[in-house]
Coordinates of C-alpha atoms in Angstrom, one line a residue:
M7 CA 123.1 76.6 90.0
L8 CA 122.9 77.5 93.7
E9 CA 124.3 74.4 95.3
N10 CA 123.6 73.9 99.0
V11 CA 120.9 76.6 99.1
T12 CA 117.8 75.1 100.7
L13 CA 114.8 76.3 102.6
E14 CA 116.8 76.0 105.8
T15 CA 119.6 78.3 104.5
T16 CA 119.7 81.5 106.6
I17 CA 119.9 85.0 105.2
G18 CA 123.3 85.3 106.9
E19 CA 124.5 82.3 104.9
L20 CA 123.1 83.8 101.7
T21 CA 125.1 87.0 102.3
K22 CA 128.3 84.8 102.3
N23 CA 127.4 82.9 99.1
E24 CA 130.1 83.8 96.5
K25 CA 127.5 83.6 93.6
L26 CA 125.4 86.2 95.3
E27 CA 128.3 88.5 96.2
Q28 CA 126.9 91.5 94.2
I29 CA 123.6 91.5 96.0
S30 CA 124.8 90.3 99.5
D31 CA 124.1 93.7 101.0
Y32 CA 120.7 93.9 99.2
L33 CA 118.8 90.9 100.3
F34 CA 117.3 93.1 102.9
T35 CA 118.6 96.6 103.6
H36 CA 119.6 97.6 107.1
M37 CA 119.9 94.0 108.1
T38 CA 119.8 93.1 111.8
D39 CA 120.7 89.9 113.6
D40 CA 117.2 88.6 113.7
V41 CA 116.9 88.9 109.9
L42 CA 120.3 87.3 109.3
G43 CA 119.2 84.4 111.5
N44 CA 116.0 83.8 109.6
T45 CA 115.8 81.0 107.0
I46 CA 114.4 81.2 103.4
A47 CA 111.5 79.1 104.7
H48 CA 110.6 81.9 107.2
Y49 CA 109.7 84.1 104.2
N50 CA 107.7 81.5 102.5
N51 CA 109.7 80.4 99.4
E52 CA 106.7 78.8 97.7
M53 CA 104.5 81.8 98.0
C54 CA 107.2 84.3 97.0
G55 CA 109.4 82.4 94.6
I56 CA 112.6 83.3 96.4
I57 CA 115.0 80.5 95.3
P58 CA 114.1 80.7 91.6
S59 CA 114.7 84.5 91.7
L60 CA 118.2 84.0 93.2
E61 CA 119.0 81.5 90.5
R62 CA 118.0 84.2 88.0
V63 CA 120.4 86.6 89.6
C64 CA 123.2 84.0 89.3
E65 CA 122.2 83.5 85.7
V66 CA 122.7 87.2 84.9
T67 CA 125.8 87.7 87.0
G68 CA 127.4 84.4 86.0
S69 CA 129.0 85.9 82.9
G70 CA 130.6 88.7 85.0
R71 CA 127.9 91.2 84.3
N72 CA 127.4 94.0 86.8
I73 CA 123.8 94.5 88.0
V74 CA 124.1 96.9 90.9
Y75 CA 124.5 100.6 90.1
N76 CA 124.9 103.8 92.1
V77 CA 122.0 106.1 91.3
Y78 CA 124.0 109.3 92.1
S79 CA 127.4 110.4 90.9
K80 CA 130.6 110.1 92.9
E81 CA 130.6 113.9 93.2
Q82 CA 127.0 113.9 94.6
I83 CA 127.8 111.1 97.0
A84 CA 131.0 112.9 98.2
G85 CA 128.9 116.0 99.0
L86 CA 126.1 113.9 100.8
P87 CA 127.3 110.4 101.8
E88 CA 123.8 109.1 102.5
L89 CA 123.1 109.2 98.7
N90 CA 125.3 106.1 98.5
E91 CA 122.3 104.2 99.8
A92 CA 120.4 104.7 96.6
K93 CA 121.0 101.9 94.1
L94 CA 119.5 100.3 91.0
I95 CA 119.6 96.5 90.5
H96 CA 119.2 95.6 86.9
L97 CA 117.7 92.3 85.7
P98 CA 117.4 92.4 81.9
G99 CA 114.5 91.2 79.8
D100 CA 114.0 91.3 76.1
P101 CA 115.6 94.3 74.3
D102 CA 113.8 97.4 73.2
K103 CA 110.7 97.0 75.4
P104 CA 109.3 99.1 78.2
F105 CA 110.6 98.5 81.7
V106 CA 109.3 98.3 85.2
L107 CA 110.8 100.0 88.2
V108 CA 110.1 97.9 91.3
C109 CA 110.0 99.4 94.8
P110 CA 110.1 96.9 97.6
G111 CA 108.4 97.7 100.9
G112 CA 109.7 97.6 104.5
G113 CA 107.9 100.4 106.4
Y114 CA 110.5 103.0 105.2
A115 CA 112.8 101.2 107.8
R116 CA 114.4 98.8 105.3
E117 CA 113.6 97.1 102.0
W118 CA 112.4 93.5 101.7
V119 CA 114.2 93.0 98.4
L120 CA 114.4 89.2 98.8
V121 CA 110.6 89.0 99.0
E122 CA 109.4 91.9 97.0
G123 CA 112.3 92.6 94.6
Y124 CA 114.1 89.7 93.0
P125 CA 111.1 87.4 92.7
V126 CA 109.0 90.1 91.0
A127 CA 111.9 91.0 88.7
E128 CA 112.4 87.3 87.8
Q129 CA 108.7 87.0 86.9
L130 CA 108.9 90.2 84.8
N131 CA 111.9 88.8 83.0
R132 CA 109.9 85.7 82.2
M133 CA 107.3 87.9 80.6
G134 CA 110.1 89.7 78.6
Y135 CA 110.3 92.9 80.6
T136 CA 113.5 94.4 82.0
A137 CA 113.1 95.1 85.7
F138 CA 115.0 97.6 87.8
I139 CA 114.8 97.3 91.6
L140 CA 115.1 100.6 93.4
I141 CA 117.0 100.7 96.7
Y142 CA 115.9 104.0 98.1
R143 CA 116.9 105.8 101.3
T144 CA 115.2 104.5 104.5
G145 CA 115.6 104.4 108.2
Q146 CA 115.2 108.2 108.9
T147 CA 112.6 110.2 110.8
G148 CA 111.0 112.7 108.5
L149 CA 112.4 110.7 105.5
L150 CA 110.2 112.0 102.7
P151 CA 110.7 113.3 100.1
K152 CA 114.1 111.6 99.9
P153 CA 112.9 108.3 98.4
M154 CA 111.1 110.3 95.7
D155 CA 114.3 112.2 95.0
D156 CA 116.0 108.7 94.6
M157 CA 113.3 107.5 92.3
A158 CA 113.6 110.6 90.1
Q159 CA 117.4 110.2 90.0
A160 CA 117.0 106.5 89.1
L161 CA 114.7 107.2 86.2
R162 CA 117.1 109.8 84.9
F163 CA 119.9 107.3 85.2
I164 CA 117.9 104.7 83.2
R165 CA 117.0 107.3 80.6
N166 CA 120.6 108.4 80.2
R167 CA 121.7 104.7 79.7
S168 CA 118.7 103.5 77.8
F169 CA 120.8 102.3 74.9
E170 CA 123.1 100.3 77.2
F171 CA 120.1 98.8 79.1
Q172 CA 118.2 98.3 75.8
V173 CA 115.0 99.7 77.1
K174 CA 112.6 102.4 75.9
A175 CA 113.7 105.4 77.9
D176 CA 110.4 106.9 78.9
D177 CA 108.1 103.9 78.6
Y178 CA 107.7 102.5 82.0
A179 CA 105.5 101.4 84.8
V180 CA 106.2 101.7 88.5
L181 CA 105.4 98.8 90.9
G182 CA 105.5 99.0 94.7
F183 CA 104.6 97.0 97.8
S184 CA 103.5 98.3 101.2
A185 CA 105.7 101.4 102.0
G186 CA 107.1 101.1 98.4
G187 CA 103.5 101.2 97.3
H188 CA 103.1 104.4 99.2
L189 CA 106.1 105.8 97.4
V190 CA 104.6 104.7 94.0
T191 CA 101.3 106.4 94.7
Q192 CA 103.1 109.6 95.4
W193 CA 105.1 109.3 92.2
G194 CA 101.7 109.4 90.3
T195 CA 100.8 112.8 91.8
R196 CA 101.7 115.9 89.9
E197 CA 102.5 117.8 93.2
N198 CA 105.0 115.4 94.6
G199 CA 105.9 113.0 91.8
Y200 CA 106.8 112.9 88.1
R201 CA 105.8 116.4 87.1
K202 CA 107.6 118.0 90.0
Y203 CA 110.8 116.3 88.8
G204 CA 110.2 117.1 85.1
L205 CA 109.9 113.5 84.2
K206 CA 107.4 111.6 82.0
K207 CA 104.3 110.3 83.6
P208 CA 104.4 106.5 84.3
G209 CA 102.3 104.3 82.1
A210 CA 100.7 102.7 85.1
L211 CA 101.1 102.3 88.9
L212 CA 101.0 98.6 90.0
L213 CA 100.4 98.3 93.7
G214 CA 100.6 95.4 96.1
Y215 CA 99.1 96.0 99.6
P216 CA 100.1 99.6 99.5
A217 CA 100.2 102.0 102.5
I218 CA 98.2 104.8 100.8
S219 CA 95.8 106.8 103.0
T220 CA 97.6 108.5 105.9
D221 CA 94.2 109.4 107.3
V222 CA 93.3 105.7 107.6
L223 CA 96.8 104.8 108.9
Y224 CA 96.6 107.6 111.5
D225 CA 93.1 106.5 112.6
S226 CA 94.4 102.9 112.9
L227 CA 97.1 104.1 115.2
Q228 CA 94.6 105.9 117.4
G229 CA 92.1 103.1 117.6
N230 CA 94.3 100.0 118.1
R231 CA 95.2 98.7 121.5
N232 CA 97.9 96.2 120.3
A233 CA 101.1 97.7 121.5
V234 CA 103.3 96.1 118.9
Y235 CA 101.0 97.3 116.1
T236 CA 100.8 100.9 117.4
E237 CA 104.5 101.1 117.9
S238 CA 105.2 99.9 114.4
M239 CA 102.6 102.2 112.8
R240 CA 103.8 105.2 114.9
K241 CA 107.4 104.7 113.6
F242 CA 106.2 104.4 110.1
L243 CA 104.3 107.6 110.3
E244 CA 107.3 109.3 111.9
R245 CA 109.4 108.2 109.0
T246 CA 106.8 109.5 106.6
G247 CA 106.0 112.9 108.2
G248 CA 108.4 113.6 111.0
A249 CA 108.3 113.1 114.8
G250 CA 105.6 115.8 115.3
F251 CA 103.2 114.5 112.7
T252 CA 99.5 115.2 112.9
K253 CA 96.6 113.8 110.8
E254 CA 96.6 117.1 108.9
S255 CA 100.4 117.4 108.4
L256 CA 100.6 113.8 107.0
R257 CA 98.1 114.6 104.2
I258 CA 100.8 116.1 101.9
Y259 CA 101.9 112.5 101.5
S260 CA 98.5 110.9 101.1
A261 CA 97.5 110.3 97.4
E262 CA 93.7 110.8 97.9
H263 CA 94.4 114.5 98.8
S264 CA 96.5 115.2 95.7
M265 CA 95.0 113.0 93.1
D266 CA 93.3 114.5 90.0
Q267 CA 92.1 113.5 86.5
E268 CA 95.7 113.2 85.2
Y269 CA 96.6 110.4 87.7
P270 CA 98.1 107.3 86.0
G271 CA 96.1 104.1 85.6
V272 CA 96.2 101.9 88.7
Y273 CA 96.2 98.1 89.3
L274 CA 95.9 97.4 93.0
V275 CA 95.8 94.1 95.0
H276 CA 95.2 94.1 98.8
C277 CA 94.0 91.2 100.9
Q278 CA 91.2 91.7 103.3
D279 CA 93.1 89.8 106.1
D280 CA 96.2 92.1 105.9
P281 CA 97.3 92.6 109.6
V282 CA 99.8 95.3 108.8
V283 CA 98.3 97.8 106.4
P284 CA 94.5 98.3 106.8
V285 CA 92.7 97.3 103.6
K286 CA 90.4 100.3 104.2
S287 CA 93.3 102.4 102.9
S288 CA 93.0 100.7 99.5
Y289 CA 89.2 101.1 99.4
V290 CA 89.8 104.8 99.9
M291 CA 92.1 104.7 96.8
K292 CA 89.5 102.8 94.8
E293 CA 86.8 105.4 95.6
C294 CA 89.2 108.2 94.5
L295 CA 90.1 106.5 91.3
N296 CA 86.5 106.0 90.4
K297 CA 85.7 109.6 91.4
Y298 CA 88.3 111.0 88.9
Q299 CA 87.5 108.3 86.3
I300 CA 91.0 106.9 86.4
Q301 CA 91.4 103.5 84.7
N302 CA 91.8 100.9 87.4
I303 CA 91.6 97.3 88.4
T304 CA 91.3 96.6 92.1
R305 CA 91.4 93.1 93.7
F306 CA 90.6 92.5 97.4
P307 CA 91.1 88.7 98.0
E308 CA 89.8 87.4 101.2
H309 CA 93.0 85.6 102.3
G310 CA 96.7 86.3 101.7
G311 CA 97.8 88.6 104.5
H312 CA 100.7 90.9 104.0
S313 CA 104.1 90.5 102.3
F314 CA 102.9 87.9 99.9
G315 CA 105.0 89.2 97.0
I316 CA 104.0 87.4 93.9
G317 CA 101.4 85.6 95.9
N318 CA 101.6 82.0 94.7
G319 CA 98.9 79.9 96.4
T320 CA 97.1 82.8 97.9
G321 CA 93.9 84.5 96.9
A322 CA 96.0 87.0 95.0
S323 CA 97.7 84.3 92.9
G324 CA 98.2 85.5 89.3
W325 CA 98.0 89.2 90.2
L326 CA 101.3 90.2 88.6
K327 CA 100.4 88.9 85.1
E328 CA 97.0 90.6 85.4
A329 CA 98.7 93.8 86.4
I330 CA 101.1 93.7 83.4
D331 CA 98.2 92.9 81.0
F332 CA 96.4 96.0 82.4
W333 CA 99.4 98.2 81.8
E334 CA 99.7 96.8 78.3
Q335 CA 96.1 97.6 77.5
I336 CA 96.8 101.2 78.6
R337 CA 100.0 101.3 76.4
Q338 CA 98.2 100.1 73.3
M339 CA 95.4 102.6 73.8
E340 CA 98.0 105.4 74.1
I341 CA 99.9 104.1 71.0
K342 CA 96.6 104.2 69.0
R343 CA 95.8 107.7 70.3
Q344 CA 99.1 109.0 69.1
K345 CA 98.8 107.7 65.6

């Protein structure tokens, strides 16, 4: 289906592929020359399932179907042009089922949609679920809560078009990686997330190597002598909490400080050898989930690193199916409770 696309195909070449025209700007967002010059092999196709996911995109768009939607109206975008960054990418599953909103990571600097968006959506489609990939605003100092505004608007958009998309309007899980995982953990809080926006609580939060505890991230910045790491972490925390962030000021966006008994069920996977987001952050999350008796499954494989996506061949292999099964168990319990 994707002729001449190989492991040595560059991201720049993918952006010029006519069959991928709809998503050419959304392989990675805020693409730079170094990204454009990287090959598919650079992002580990076998581990992440990149080429099969692009073939799924072609399968859906081959009949002329549009899959990329503005989240905000033309009037809203005219009033604030940066709202044009927020998009939904729709890959349909079986009709009349719940859906998953997928939030790729990228340090709030960009989104790694090619690694943490399309491959996940393709796997969800195989399981019968419709997937929506959220492209949220990134690349700003003091960015939050704008990505949460985008998530709320995206969920309203889906609800208003649920008949067209053939999904159950308020029956959903949210899945996020790294910075996208941070965003998802915030969506689960009543203070910053679903309740603030007057939307239904998600059925579950599904998290891959999430950046959760700003206390842990702040401490890692202070205690690390690697200049590359500290610069990257400093920029992430500036995007999260502004240029003048402190350990205390960041806590408004740290789930362990706003979690309660109403927090959604959580599936979390985070490898112990992650060199980007300290796994300690996820251990803090586990402790809080258990403290508040929130349903959860946490996996901490020894090897897998960061940005493993669906994680084929790593210690996290099979995590996505396990996460969906966890969500379905919660769903069935809720259905029985309501009868």
